[in-house]
PDB file of C-alpha atoms in Angstrom:
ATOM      1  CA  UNK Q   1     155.514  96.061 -20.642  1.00 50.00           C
ATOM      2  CA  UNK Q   2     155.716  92.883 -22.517  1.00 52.00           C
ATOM      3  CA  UNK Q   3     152.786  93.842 -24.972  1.00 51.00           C
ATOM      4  CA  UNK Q   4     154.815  97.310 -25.535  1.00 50.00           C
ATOM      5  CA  UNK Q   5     157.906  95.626 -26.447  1.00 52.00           C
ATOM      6  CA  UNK Q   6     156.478  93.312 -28.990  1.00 49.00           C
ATOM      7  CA  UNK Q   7     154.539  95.656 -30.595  1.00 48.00           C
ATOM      8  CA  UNK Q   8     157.886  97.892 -31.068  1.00 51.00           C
ATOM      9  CA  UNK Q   9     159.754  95.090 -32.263  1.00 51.00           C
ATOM     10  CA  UNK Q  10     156.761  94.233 -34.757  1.00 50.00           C
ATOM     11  CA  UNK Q  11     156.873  97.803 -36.167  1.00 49.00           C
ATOM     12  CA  UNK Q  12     160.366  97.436 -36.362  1.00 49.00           C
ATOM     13  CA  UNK Q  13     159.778  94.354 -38.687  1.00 49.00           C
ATOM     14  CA  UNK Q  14     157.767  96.555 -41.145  1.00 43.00           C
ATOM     15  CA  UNK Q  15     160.495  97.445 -42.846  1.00 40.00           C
ATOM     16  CA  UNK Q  16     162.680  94.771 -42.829  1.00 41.00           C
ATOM     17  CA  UNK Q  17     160.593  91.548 -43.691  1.00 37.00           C
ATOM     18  CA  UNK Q  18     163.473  89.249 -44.580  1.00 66.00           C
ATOM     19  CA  UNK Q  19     165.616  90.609 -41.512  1.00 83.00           C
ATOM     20  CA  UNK Q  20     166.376  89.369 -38.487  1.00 94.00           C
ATOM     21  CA  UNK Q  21     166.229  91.738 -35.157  1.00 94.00           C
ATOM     22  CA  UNK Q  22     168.391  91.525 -32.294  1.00 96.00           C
ATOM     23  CA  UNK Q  23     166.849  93.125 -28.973  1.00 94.00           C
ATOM     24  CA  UNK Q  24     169.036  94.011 -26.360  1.00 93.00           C
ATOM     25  CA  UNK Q  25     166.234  95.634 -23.901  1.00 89.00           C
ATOM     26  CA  UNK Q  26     167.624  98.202 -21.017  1.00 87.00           C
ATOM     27  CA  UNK Q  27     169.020  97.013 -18.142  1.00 84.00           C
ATOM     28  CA  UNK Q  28     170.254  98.413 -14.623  1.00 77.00           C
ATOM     29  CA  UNK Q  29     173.281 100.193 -13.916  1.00 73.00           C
ATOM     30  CA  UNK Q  30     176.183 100.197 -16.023  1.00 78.00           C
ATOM     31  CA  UNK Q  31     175.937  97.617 -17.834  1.00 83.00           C
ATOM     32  CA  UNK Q  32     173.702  99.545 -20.128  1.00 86.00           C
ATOM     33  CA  UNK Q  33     176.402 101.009 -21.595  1.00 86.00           C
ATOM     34  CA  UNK Q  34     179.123  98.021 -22.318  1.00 89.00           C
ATOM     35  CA  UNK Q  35     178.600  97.176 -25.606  1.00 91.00           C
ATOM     36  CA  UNK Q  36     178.640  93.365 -26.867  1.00 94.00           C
ATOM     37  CA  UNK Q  37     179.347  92.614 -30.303  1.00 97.00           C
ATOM     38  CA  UNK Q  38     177.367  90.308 -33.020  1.00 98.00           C
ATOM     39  CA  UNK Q  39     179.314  87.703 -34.874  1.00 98.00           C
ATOM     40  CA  UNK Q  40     177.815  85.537 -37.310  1.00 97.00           C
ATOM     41  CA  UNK Q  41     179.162  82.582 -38.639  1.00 97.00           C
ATOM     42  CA  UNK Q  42     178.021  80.211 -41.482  1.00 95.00           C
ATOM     43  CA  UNK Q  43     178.032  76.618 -41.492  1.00 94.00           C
ATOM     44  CA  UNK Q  44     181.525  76.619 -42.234  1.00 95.00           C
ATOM     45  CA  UNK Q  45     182.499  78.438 -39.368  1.00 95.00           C
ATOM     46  CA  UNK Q  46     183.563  81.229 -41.355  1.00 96.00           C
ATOM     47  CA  UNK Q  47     182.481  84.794 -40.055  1.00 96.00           C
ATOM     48  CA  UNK Q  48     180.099  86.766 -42.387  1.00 96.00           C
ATOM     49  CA  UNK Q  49     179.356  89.383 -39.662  1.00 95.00           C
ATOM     50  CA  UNK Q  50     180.504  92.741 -42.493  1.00 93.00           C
ATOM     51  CA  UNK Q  51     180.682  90.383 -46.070  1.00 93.00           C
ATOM     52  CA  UNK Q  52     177.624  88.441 -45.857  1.00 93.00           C
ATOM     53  CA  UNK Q  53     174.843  90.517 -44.326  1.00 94.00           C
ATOM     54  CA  UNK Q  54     174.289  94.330 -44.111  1.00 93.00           C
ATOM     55  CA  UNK Q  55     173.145  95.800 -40.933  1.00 94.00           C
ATOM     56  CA  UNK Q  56     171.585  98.928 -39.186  1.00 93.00           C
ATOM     57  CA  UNK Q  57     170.010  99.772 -35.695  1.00 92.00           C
ATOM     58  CA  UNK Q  58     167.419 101.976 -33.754  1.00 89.00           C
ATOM     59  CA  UNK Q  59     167.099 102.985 -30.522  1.00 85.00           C
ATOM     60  CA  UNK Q  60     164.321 101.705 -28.889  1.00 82.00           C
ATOM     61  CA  UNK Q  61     163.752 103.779 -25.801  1.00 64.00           C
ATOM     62  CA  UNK Q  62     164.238 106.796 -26.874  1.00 56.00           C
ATOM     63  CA  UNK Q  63     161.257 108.427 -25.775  1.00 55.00           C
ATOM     64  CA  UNK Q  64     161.246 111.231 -28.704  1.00 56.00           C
ATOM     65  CA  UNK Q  65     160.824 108.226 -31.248  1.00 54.00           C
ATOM     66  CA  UNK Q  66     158.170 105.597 -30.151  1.00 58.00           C
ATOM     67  CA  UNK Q  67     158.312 103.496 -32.103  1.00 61.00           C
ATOM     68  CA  UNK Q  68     161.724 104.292 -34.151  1.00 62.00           C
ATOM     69  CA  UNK Q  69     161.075 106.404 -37.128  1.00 65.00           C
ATOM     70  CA  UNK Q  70     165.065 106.496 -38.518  1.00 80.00           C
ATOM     71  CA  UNK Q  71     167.372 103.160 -38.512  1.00 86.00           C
ATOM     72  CA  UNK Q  72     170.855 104.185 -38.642  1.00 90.00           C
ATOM     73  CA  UNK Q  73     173.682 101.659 -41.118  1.00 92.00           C
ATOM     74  CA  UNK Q  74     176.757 100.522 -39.179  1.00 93.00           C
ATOM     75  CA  UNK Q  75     179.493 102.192 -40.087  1.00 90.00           C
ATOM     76  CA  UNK Q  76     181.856  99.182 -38.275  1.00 91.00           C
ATOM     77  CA  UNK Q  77     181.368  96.411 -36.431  1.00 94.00           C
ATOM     78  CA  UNK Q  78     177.636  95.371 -35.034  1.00 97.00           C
ATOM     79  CA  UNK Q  79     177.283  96.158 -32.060  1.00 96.00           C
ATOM     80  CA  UNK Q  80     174.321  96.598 -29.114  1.00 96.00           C
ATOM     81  CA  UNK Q  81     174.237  98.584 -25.858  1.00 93.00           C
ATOM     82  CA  UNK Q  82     170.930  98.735 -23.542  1.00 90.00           C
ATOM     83  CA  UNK Q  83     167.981  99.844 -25.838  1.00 90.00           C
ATOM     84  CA  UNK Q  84     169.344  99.008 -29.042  1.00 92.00           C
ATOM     85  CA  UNK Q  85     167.581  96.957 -31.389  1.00 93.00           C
ATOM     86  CA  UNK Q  86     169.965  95.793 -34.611  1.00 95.00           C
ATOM     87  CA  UNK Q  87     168.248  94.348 -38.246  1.00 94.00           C
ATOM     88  CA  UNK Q  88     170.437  92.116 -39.755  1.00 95.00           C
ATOM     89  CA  UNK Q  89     169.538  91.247 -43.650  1.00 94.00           C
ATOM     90  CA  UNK Q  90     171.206  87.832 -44.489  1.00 94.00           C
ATOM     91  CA  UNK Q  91     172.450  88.433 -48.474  1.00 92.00           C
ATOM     92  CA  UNK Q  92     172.323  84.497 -48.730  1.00 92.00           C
ATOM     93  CA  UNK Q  93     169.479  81.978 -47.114  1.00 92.00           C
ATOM     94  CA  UNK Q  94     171.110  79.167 -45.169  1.00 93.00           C
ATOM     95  CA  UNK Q  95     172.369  77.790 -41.633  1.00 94.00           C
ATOM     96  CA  UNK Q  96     174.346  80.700 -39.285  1.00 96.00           C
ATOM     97  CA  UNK Q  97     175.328  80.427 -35.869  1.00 98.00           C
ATOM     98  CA  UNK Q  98     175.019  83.646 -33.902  1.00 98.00           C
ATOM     99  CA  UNK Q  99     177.138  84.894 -30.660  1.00 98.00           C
ATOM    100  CA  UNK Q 100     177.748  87.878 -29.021  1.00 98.00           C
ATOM    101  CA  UNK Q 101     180.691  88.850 -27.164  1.00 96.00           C
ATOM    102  CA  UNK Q 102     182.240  91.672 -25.374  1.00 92.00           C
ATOM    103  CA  UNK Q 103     186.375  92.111 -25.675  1.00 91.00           C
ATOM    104  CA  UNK Q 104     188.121  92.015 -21.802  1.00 85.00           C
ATOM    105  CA  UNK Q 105     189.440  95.475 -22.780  1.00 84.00           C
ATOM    106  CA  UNK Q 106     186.037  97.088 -23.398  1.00 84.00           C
ATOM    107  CA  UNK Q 107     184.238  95.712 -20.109  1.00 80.00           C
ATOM    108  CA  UNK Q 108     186.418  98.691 -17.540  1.00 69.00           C
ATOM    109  CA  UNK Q 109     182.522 100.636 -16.687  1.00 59.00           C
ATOM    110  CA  UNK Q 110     181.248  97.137 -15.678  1.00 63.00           C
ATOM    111  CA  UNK Q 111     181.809  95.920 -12.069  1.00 61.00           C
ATOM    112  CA  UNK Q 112     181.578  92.179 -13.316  1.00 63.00           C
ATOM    113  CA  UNK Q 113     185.377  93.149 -16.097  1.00 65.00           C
ATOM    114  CA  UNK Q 114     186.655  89.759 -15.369  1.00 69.00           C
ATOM    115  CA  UNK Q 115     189.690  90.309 -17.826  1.00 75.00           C
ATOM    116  CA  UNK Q 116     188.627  87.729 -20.146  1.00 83.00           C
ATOM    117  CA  UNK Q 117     185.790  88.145 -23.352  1.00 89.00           C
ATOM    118  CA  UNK Q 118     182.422  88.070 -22.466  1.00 90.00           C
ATOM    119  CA  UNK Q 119     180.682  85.420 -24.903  1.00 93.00           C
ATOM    120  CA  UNK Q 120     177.200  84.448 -24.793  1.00 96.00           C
ATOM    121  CA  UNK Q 121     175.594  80.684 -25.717  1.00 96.00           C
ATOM    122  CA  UNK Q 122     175.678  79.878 -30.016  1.00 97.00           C
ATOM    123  CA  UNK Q 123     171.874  80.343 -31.609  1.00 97.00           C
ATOM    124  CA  UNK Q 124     170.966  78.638 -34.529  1.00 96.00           C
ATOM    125  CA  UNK Q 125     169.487  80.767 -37.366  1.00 96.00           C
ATOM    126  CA  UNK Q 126     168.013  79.664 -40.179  1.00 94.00           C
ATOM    127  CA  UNK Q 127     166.918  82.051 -42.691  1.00 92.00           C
ATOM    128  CA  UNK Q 128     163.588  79.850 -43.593  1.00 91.00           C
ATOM    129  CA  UNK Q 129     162.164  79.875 -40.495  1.00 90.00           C
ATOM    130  CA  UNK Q 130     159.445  81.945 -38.858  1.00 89.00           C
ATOM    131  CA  UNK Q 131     161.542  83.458 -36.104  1.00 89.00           C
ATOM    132  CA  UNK Q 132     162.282  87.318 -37.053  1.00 91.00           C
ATOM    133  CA  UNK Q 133     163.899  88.553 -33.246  1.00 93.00           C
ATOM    134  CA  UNK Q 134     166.206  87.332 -30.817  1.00 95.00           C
ATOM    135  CA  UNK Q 135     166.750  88.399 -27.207  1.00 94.00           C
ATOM    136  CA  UNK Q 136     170.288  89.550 -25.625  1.00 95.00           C
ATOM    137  CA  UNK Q 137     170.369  89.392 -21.713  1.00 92.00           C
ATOM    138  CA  UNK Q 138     173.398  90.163 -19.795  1.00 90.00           C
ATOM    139  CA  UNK Q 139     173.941  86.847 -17.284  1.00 88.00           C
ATOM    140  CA  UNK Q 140     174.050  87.071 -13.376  1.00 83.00           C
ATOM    141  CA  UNK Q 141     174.787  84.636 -10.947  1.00 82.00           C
ATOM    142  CA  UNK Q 142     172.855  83.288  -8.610  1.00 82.00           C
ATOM    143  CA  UNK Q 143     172.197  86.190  -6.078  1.00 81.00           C
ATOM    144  CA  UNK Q 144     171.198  88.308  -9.237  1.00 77.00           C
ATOM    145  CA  UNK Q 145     174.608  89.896  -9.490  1.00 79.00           C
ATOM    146  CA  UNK Q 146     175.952  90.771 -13.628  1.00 82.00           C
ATOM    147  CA  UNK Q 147     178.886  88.076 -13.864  1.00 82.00           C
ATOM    148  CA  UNK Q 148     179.763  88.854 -17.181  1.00 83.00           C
ATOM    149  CA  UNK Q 149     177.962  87.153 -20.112  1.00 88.00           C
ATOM    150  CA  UNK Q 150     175.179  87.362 -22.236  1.00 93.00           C
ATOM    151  CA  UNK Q 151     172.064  84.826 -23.265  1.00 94.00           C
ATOM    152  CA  UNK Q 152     170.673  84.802 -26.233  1.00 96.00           C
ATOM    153  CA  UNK Q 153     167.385  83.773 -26.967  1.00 94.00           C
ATOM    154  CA  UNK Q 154     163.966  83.842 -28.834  1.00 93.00           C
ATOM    155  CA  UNK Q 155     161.882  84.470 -25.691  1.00 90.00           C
ATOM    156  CA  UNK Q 156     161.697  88.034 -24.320  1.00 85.00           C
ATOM    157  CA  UNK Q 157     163.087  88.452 -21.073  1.00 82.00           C
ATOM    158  CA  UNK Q 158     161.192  88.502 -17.746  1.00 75.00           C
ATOM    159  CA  UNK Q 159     160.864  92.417 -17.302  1.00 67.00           C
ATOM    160  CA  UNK Q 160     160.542  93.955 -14.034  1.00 45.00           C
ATOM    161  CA  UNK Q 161     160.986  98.262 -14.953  1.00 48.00           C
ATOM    162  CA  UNK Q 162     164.267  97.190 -16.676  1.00 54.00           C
ATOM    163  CA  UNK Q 163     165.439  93.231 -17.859  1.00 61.00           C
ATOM    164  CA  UNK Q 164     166.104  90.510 -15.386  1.00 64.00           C
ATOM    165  CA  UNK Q 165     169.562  89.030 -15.934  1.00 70.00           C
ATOM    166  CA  UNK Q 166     169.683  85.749 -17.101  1.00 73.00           C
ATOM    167  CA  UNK Q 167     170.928  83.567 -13.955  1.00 69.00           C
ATOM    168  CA  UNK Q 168     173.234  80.853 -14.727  1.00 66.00           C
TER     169      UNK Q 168
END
């Protein structure tokens, strides 16, 4: 499964060499479908999410397009859901801090809405380096139940049929 995965993610690359993917794989239940948001931040702290990249997405497991054929532009705010796989182009090279977060009043199909935003852990990105995808994981606690969250991180996700949530 993991040999599958990265060799979708490196077709996805093919067209976007200077781009940066972020992976949210499936996962179980409903979490699948709350969304979590990218923001991206230089080293200012300012967000350049919409003014200082341009972004687009495919659908990764959708069965009728192995691997994705059609990447579709944002029309709003970046977002992921389970299978989604966004390409960010940075429009500068530099330092940019990278989160994901889901708004309390968007979490109501999840059984872990705790009422406050979901934010996962700050990654470094720096446009130099060799790293082209990043890894979103929805968090759990420790008997494996979603608690609201997300990880981000450069190593794929421990897959068993659909992705193990990151355990805090």
């Amino acid at each position: 499964m993991r040999r599958l995965t990265a060799l979708l993610l490196l077709a996805l690359c093919a067209g976007f060499a200077e781009a940066l993917i972020v992976y949210r794989p499936e996962n179980s239940g409903a979490v699948n479908t709350v969304r979590c948001y990218i923001r991206i931040e230089d080293e200012d702290g300012n967000d350049v999410t919409q003014e200082g990249t341009r972004g687009s997405y495919a659908w990764v497991t959708d069965p009728a397009d192995r691997p994705p054929k059609e990447l579709h532009p944002y029309a709003g705010r970046y977002y992921l859901m389970g299978g989604i796989a966004a390409h960010i182009g940075f429009k500068r090279h530099g330092t940019y801090r990278i989160t994901v977060y889901t708004p309390a009043d968007e979490q109501q199909l999840s059984p872990a809405a705790t009422g406050t935003e979901w934010v996962s852990n700050t990654f470094v990105y720096r446009t130099d380096s060799t790293l082209k995808v990043l890894f979103v994981s929805p968090t759990a606690d420790e008997d494996g139940f979603y608690d609201g969250g997300w990880f981000l991180s450069y190593r794929a996700p421990p897959f068993y049929k659909v992705t193990k949530p990151a355990r805090r």
